[in-house]
Coordinates of C-alpha atoms in Angstrom, one line a residue:
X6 CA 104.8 62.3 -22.8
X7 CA 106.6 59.0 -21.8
X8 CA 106.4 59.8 -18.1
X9 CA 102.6 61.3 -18.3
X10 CA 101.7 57.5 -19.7
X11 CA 103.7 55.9 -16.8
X12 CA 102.5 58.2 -14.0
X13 CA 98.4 56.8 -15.5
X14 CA 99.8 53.5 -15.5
X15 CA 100.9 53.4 -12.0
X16 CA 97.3 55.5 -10.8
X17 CA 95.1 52.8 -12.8
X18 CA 97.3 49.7 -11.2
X19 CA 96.9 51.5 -7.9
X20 CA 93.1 52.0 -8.4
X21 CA 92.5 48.1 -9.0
X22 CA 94.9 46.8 -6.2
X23 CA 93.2 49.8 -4.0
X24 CA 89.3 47.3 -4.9
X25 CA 91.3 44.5 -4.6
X26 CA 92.1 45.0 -1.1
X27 CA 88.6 46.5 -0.1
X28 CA 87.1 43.1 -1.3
X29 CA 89.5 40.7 0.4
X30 CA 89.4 43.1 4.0
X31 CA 85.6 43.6 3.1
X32 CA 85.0 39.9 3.3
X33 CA 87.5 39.0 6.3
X34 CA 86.1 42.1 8.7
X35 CA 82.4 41.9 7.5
X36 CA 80.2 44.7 8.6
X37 CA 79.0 46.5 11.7
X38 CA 75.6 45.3 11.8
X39 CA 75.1 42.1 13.9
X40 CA 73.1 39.3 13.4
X41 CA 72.0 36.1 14.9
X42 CA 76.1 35.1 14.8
X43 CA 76.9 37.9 16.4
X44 CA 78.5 37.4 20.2
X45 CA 76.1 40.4 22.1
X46 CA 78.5 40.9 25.3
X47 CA 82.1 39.3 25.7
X48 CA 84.4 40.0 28.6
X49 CA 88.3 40.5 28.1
X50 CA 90.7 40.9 30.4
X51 CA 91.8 44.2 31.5
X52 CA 95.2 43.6 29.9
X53 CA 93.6 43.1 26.5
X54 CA 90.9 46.0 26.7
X55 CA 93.2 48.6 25.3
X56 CA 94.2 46.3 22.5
X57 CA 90.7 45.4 21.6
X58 CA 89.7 49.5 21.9
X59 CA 92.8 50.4 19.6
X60 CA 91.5 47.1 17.0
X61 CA 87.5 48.3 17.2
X62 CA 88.8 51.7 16.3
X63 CA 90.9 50.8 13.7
X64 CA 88.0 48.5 12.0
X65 CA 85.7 51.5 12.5
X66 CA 88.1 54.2 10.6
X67 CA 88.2 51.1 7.8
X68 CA 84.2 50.6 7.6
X69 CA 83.8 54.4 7.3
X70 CA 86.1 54.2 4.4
X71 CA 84.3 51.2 2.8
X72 CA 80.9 53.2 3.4
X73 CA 81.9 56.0 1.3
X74 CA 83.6 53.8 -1.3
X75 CA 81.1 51.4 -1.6
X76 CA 78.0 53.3 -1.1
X77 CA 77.2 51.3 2.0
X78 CA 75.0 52.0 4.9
X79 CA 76.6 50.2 7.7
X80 CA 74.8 52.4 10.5
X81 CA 72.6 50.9 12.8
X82 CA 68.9 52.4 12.7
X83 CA 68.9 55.8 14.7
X84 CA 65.7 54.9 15.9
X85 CA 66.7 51.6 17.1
X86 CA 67.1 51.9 20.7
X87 CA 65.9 50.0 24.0
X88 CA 63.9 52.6 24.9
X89 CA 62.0 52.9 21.5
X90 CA 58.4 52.1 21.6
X91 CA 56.9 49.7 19.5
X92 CA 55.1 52.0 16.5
X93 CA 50.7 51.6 16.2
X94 CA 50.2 50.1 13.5
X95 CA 47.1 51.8 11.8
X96 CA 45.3 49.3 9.4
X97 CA 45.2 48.1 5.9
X98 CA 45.9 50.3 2.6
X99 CA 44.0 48.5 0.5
X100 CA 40.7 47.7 -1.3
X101 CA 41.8 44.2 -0.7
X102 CA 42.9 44.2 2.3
X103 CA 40.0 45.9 4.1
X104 CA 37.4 43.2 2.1
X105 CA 39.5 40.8 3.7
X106 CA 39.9 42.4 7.3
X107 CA 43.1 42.0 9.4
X108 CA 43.1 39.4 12.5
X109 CA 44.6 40.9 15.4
X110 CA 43.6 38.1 18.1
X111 CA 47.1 36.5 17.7
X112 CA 49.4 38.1 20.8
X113 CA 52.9 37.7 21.6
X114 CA 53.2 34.9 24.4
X115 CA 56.8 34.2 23.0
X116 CA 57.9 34.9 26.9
X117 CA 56.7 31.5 27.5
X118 CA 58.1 29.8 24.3
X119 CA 61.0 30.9 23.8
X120 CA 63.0 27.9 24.7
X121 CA 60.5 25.8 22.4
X122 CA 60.6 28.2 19.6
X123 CA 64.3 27.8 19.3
X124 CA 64.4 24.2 19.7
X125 CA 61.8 24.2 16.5
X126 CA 64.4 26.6 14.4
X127 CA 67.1 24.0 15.1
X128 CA 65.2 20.9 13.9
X129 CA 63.6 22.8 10.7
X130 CA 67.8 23.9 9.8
X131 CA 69.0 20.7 10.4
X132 CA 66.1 19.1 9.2
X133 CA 67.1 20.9 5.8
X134 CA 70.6 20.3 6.1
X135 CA 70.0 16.9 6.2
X136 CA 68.1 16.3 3.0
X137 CA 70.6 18.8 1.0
X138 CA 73.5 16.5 2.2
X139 CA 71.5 13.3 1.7
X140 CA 72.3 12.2 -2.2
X141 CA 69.8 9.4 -2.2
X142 CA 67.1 12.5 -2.4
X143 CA 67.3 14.3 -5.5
X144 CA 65.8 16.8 -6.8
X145 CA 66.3 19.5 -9.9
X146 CA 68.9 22.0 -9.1
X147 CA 70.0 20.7 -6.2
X148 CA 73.8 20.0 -7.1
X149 CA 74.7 23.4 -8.5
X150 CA 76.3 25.6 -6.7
X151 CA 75.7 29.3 -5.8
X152 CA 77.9 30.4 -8.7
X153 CA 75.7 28.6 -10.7
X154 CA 72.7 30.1 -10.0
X155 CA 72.0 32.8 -12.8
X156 CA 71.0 36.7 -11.3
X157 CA 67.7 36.3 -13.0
X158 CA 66.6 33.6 -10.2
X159 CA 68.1 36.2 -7.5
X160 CA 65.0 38.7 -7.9
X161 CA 63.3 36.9 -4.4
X162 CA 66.7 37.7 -2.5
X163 CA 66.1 41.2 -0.4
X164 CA 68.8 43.1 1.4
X165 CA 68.7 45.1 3.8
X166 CA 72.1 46.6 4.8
X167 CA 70.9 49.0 7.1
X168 CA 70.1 46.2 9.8
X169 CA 72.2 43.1 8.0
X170 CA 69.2 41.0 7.0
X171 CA 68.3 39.3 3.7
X172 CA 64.6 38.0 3.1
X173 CA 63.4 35.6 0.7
X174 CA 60.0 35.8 0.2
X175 CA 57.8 33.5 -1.1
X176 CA 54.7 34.7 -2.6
X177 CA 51.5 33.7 -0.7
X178 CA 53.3 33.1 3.0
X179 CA 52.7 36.4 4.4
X180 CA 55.1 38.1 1.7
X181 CA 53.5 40.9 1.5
X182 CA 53.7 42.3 5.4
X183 CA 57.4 40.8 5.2
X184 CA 58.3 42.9 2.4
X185 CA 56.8 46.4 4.2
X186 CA 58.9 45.3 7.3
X187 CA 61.8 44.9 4.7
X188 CA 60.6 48.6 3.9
X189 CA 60.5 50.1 6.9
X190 CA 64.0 48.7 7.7
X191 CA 65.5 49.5 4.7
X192 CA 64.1 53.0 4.4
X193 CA 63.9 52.6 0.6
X194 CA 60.4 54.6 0.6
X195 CA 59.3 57.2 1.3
X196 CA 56.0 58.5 2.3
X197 CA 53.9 61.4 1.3
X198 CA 55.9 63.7 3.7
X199 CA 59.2 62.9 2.1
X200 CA 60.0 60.6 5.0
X201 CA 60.9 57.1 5.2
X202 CA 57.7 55.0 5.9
X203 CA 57.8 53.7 9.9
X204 CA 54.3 51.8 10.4
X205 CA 54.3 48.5 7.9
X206 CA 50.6 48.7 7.1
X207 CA 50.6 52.7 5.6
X208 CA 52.2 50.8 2.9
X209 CA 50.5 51.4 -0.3
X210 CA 50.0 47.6 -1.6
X211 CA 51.2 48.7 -5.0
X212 CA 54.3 50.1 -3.4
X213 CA 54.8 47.2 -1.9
X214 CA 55.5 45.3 -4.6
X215 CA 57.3 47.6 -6.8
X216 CA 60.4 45.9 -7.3
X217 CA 61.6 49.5 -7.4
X218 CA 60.9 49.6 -3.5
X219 CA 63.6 46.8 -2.8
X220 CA 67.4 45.9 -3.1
X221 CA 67.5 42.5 -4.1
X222 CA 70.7 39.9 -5.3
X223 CA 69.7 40.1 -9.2
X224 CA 70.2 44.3 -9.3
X225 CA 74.0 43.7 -7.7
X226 CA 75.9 43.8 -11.2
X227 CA 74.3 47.2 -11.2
X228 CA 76.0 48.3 -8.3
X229 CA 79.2 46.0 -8.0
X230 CA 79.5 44.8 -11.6
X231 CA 82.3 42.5 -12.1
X232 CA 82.0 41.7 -8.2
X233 CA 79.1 41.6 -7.5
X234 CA 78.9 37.9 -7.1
X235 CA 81.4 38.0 -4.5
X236 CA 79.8 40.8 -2.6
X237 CA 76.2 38.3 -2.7
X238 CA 78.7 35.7 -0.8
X239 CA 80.0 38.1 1.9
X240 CA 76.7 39.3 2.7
X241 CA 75.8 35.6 2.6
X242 CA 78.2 34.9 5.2
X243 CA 77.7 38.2 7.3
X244 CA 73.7 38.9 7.6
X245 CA 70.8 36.9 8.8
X246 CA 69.1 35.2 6.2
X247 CA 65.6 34.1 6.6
X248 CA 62.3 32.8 4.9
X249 CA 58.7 31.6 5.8
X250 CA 57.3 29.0 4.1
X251 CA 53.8 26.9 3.8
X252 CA 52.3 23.5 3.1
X253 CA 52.9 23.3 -0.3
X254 CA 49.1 22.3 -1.4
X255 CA 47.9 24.8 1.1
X256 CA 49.9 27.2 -1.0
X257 CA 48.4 26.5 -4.0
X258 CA 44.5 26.8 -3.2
X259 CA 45.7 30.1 -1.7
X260 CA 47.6 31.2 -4.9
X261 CA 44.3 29.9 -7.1
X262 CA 41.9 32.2 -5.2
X263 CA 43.8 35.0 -5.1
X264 CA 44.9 34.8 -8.8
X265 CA 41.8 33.2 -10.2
X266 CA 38.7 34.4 -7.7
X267 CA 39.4 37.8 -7.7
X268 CA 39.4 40.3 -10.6
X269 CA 43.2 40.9 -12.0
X270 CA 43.2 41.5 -15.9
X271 CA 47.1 40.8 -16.0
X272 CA 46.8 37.5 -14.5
X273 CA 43.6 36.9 -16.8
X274 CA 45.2 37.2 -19.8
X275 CA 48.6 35.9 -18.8
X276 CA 47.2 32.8 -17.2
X277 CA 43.4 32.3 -17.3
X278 CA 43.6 32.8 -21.2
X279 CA 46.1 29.9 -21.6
X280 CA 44.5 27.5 -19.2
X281 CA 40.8 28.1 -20.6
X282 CA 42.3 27.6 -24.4
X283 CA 43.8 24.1 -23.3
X284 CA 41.5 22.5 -21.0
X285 CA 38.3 24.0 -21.5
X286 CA 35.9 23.0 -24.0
X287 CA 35.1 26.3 -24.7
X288 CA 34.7 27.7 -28.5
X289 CA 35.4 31.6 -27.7
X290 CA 37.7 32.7 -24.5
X291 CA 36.1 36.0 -23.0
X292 CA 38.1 38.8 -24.5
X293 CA 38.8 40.3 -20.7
X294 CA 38.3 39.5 -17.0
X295 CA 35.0 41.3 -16.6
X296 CA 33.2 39.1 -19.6
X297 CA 35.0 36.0 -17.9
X298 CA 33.8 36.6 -14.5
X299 CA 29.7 37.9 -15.6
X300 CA 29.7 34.7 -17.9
X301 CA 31.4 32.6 -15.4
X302 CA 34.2 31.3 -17.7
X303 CA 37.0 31.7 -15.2
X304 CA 39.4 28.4 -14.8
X305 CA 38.0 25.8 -12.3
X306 CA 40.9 24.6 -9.9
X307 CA 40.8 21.4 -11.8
X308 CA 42.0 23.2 -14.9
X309 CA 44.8 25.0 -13.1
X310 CA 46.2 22.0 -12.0
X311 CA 45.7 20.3 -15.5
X312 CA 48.4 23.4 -16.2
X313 CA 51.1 22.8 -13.6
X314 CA 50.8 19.4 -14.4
X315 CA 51.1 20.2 -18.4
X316 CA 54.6 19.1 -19.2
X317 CA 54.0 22.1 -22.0
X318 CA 53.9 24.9 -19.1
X319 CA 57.5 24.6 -18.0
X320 CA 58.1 24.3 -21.4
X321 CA 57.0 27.3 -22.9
X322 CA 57.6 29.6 -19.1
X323 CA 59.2 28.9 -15.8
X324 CA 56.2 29.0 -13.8
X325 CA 55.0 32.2 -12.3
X326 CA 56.3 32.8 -8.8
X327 CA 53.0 32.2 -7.2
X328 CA 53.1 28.3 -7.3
X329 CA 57.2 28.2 -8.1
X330 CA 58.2 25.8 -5.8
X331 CA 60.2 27.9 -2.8
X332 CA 63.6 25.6 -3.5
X333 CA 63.9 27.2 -7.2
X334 CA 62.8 30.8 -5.3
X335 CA 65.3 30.3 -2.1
X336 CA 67.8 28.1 -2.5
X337 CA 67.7 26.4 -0.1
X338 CA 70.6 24.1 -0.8
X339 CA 72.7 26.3 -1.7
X340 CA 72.3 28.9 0.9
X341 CA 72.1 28.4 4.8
X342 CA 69.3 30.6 6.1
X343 CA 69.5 31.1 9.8
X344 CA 65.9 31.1 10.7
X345 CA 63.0 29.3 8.7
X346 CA 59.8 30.2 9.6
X347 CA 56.3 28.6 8.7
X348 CA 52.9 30.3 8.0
X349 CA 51.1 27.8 9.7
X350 CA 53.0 29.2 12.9
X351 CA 53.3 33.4 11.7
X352 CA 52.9 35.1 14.9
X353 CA 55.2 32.9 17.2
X354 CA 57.8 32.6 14.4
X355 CA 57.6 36.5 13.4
X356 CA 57.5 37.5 16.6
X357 CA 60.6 35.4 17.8
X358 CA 62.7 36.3 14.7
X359 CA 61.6 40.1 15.5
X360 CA 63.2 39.4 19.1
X361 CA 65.6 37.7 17.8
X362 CA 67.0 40.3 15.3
X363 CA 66.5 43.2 18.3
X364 CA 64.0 44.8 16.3
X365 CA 60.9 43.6 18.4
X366 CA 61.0 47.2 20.1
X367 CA 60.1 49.4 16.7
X368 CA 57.4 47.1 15.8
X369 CA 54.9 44.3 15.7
X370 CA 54.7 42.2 12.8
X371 CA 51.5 43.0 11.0
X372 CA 48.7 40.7 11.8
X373 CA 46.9 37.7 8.5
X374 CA 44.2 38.2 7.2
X375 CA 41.0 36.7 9.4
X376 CA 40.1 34.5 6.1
X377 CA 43.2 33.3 5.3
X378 CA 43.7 30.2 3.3
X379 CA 43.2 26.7 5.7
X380 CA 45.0 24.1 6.1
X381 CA 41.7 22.1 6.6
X382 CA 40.2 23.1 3.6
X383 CA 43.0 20.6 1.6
X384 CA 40.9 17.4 1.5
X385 CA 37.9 19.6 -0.1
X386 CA 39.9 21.1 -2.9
X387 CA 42.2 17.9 -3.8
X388 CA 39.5 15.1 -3.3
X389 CA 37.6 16.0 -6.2
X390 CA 40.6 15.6 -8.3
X391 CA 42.1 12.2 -9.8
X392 CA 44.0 10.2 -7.5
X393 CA 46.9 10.2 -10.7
X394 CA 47.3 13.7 -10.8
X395 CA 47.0 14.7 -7.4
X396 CA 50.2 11.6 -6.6
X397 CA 51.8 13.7 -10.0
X398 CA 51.5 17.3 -7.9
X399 CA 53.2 15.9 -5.1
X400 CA 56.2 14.2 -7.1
X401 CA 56.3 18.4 -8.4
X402 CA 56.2 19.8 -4.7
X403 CA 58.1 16.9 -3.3
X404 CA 61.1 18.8 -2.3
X405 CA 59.5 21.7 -0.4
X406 CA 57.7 19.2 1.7
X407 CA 60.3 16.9 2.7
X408 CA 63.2 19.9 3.0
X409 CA 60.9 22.0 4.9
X410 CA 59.3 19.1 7.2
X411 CA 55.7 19.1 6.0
X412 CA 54.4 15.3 6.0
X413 CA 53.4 13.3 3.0
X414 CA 49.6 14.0 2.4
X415 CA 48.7 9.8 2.3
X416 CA 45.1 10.4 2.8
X417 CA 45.0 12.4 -0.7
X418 CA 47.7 10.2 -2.5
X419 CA 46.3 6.8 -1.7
X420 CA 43.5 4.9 -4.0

């Protein structure tokens, strides 16, 4: 009895040091999948070739160990090859989307960029750098550190293991195209046929944004429990993290039409309801979206920013990812992304992370929408606003403009 007890001792100690050493190898050897850190070709000398084939071999038999272990997918994408051709893509999948119309006049002429392209990545990451390291710019959150970041504010983080690539997107910059890219990558759907999804745009929308369809940071105790916090940091370290942004006031028109302008009975009642009850002088609230849009009682853009600016919204919700500022969805601060793109620039930017992650020959990043949101159109929205409260939203979005280089609207903050 005595030696049965002692023989499940010694198997449970042998288990734990058994994870233990997966971790600590796992984060020291990294993965197979390369990224933009990744060296592409380096030359040894013949003396060292044999050492570095026995090494590569030895770090292979170990990864296919970890894969089975850890329920990992460390394979590069079958399909992925230099003589792949890039997928048609066939159009939108949704009532909304065809209304809106797709603009495909936007071509790759990244050939003659490039160098510029690059040159912009490295002043946006350093610009970013810069203001997380500079401590006479504050802003909430911005001391903590990863670990104190709780899973909850995770849910924007996508992984992609397949490929080594983690996405945070940012509702209303191009999010949803991102996240069917993220799809297609990942293989995580499947279509109709019972095969993974390979064109972007056959997508279903609502698919899309199942957070069923992803593998994001906040579902990792799931998967790693205990250590899953430490496997968030060696992907961290190992895979190409990027993000898009957008002028932060830009962003917000676009989040007010397409929350406010169109039809949505969740975001009526979640939202509208709230906003209409506090700054409307309204006796009655239409009891659903249908009454509120025939009777014309649907918020005015004044009233929603009456509600961001409502210390009594943070209060009773974290606002709703649409108009969260990115640096409480990203991180920014905490975590170094390795490409920051901009929606103002979408088709250069896609196109040269696309190239720059070696996955420009499956695809073409889907084209915006012909009617998208304008930069232009800012002045018209804001102007009619109070000079006070449009100098109060920018004191709330300060951060993502000055960490992600967008200038100071003067012309909208000035008397």
């Amino acid at each position: 009895m005595a030696k049965s007890r002692l023989f499940c001792l010694l198997v449970a100690l042998g288990s734990v040091f058994m994870i233990l050493f997966i971790i600590v190898y796992w984060d020291n050897v990294g993965t197979v999948n390369l990224n933009l850190h990744t060296s592409f070709s380096k030359s040894l000398p013949p003396a060292e070739l044999s050492t570095a084939g026995m090494r590569n071999s030895f770090v292979s038999d170990v990864d296919a160990f970890l894969n089975s272990f850890l329920n990992f997918s460390t394979r590069r994408s079958e399909f992925q090859s230099t003589k792949a051709e890039k997928i048609p893509l066939q159009g939108p999948s949704s009532l909304e989307e065809n209304i809106r119309g797709y603009d495909w006049s936007t071509k790759g002429k990244i050939e003659d960029t490039i160098l510029d392209q690059e040159m912009i990545q490295q002043e946006r990451k350093q610009n970013l750098l810069q203001f997380c390291g500079n401590s006479s710019f504050g802003f909430p959150t911005k001391e903590r550190s990863f670990d104190d970041i709780p899973n909850r504010e995770l849910d924007h983080l996508i992984v992609d293991d397949r490929h080594g690539i983690i996405y945070c997107y940012v509702p209303k910059v191009a999010c949803t195209n991102w996240k069917r890219v993220m799809i297609v990558l990942s293989e995580s759907l499947l279509d109709k046929k019972g095969v993974p999804y390979q064109d972007p745009l056959l997508i279903p929308r609502e698919d899309v944004h199942n957070t069923s369809s992803h593998l994001t940071f906040n579902k990792f105790w799931r998967r790693y429990g205990k250590f899953s916090r430490h496997m968030m940091k060696i992907k961290l370290k190992k895979y190409t993290k990027f993000l898009f942004v957008r002028d932060p006031f830009v962003r917000l028109i676009s989040a007010f039409r397409s929350k406010f302008e169109i039809e949505n009975e969740d975001f009526y009642r979640s939202f509208a309801v709230p906003i209409l009850t506090r700054f409307s002088n309204r006796t009655r609230v239409p009891d659903t979206v249908g009454e509120a849009f025939s009777s014309g009682a649907m918020p005015s853009f004044s009233q929603f920013i009456q509600y961001l600016l409502d210390p009594q919204t943070e209060e009773q919700k974290p606002f709703n990812e649409h108009w969260r500022q990115v640096y409480r969805l990203c991180h920014p601060c905490q975590i170094e992304y390795d490409f920051i793109g901009k929606l103002e620039t979408l088709g250069e930017d896609a196109a040269l992370l696309l190239r720059q992650l070696n996955l420009d020959t499956l695809f073409q990043f889907p084209p915006s929408y012909r009617n998208r949101t304008a930069s232009s159109w800012e002045d018209d929205w804001y102007s009619k606003l109070p000079v006070a409260w449009r100098q109060k939203l920018y004191k709330l979005y300060e951060a993502d403009f000055v960490l992600f280089g967008y200038p100071k609207p003067e012309n909208l903050l000035s008397v």
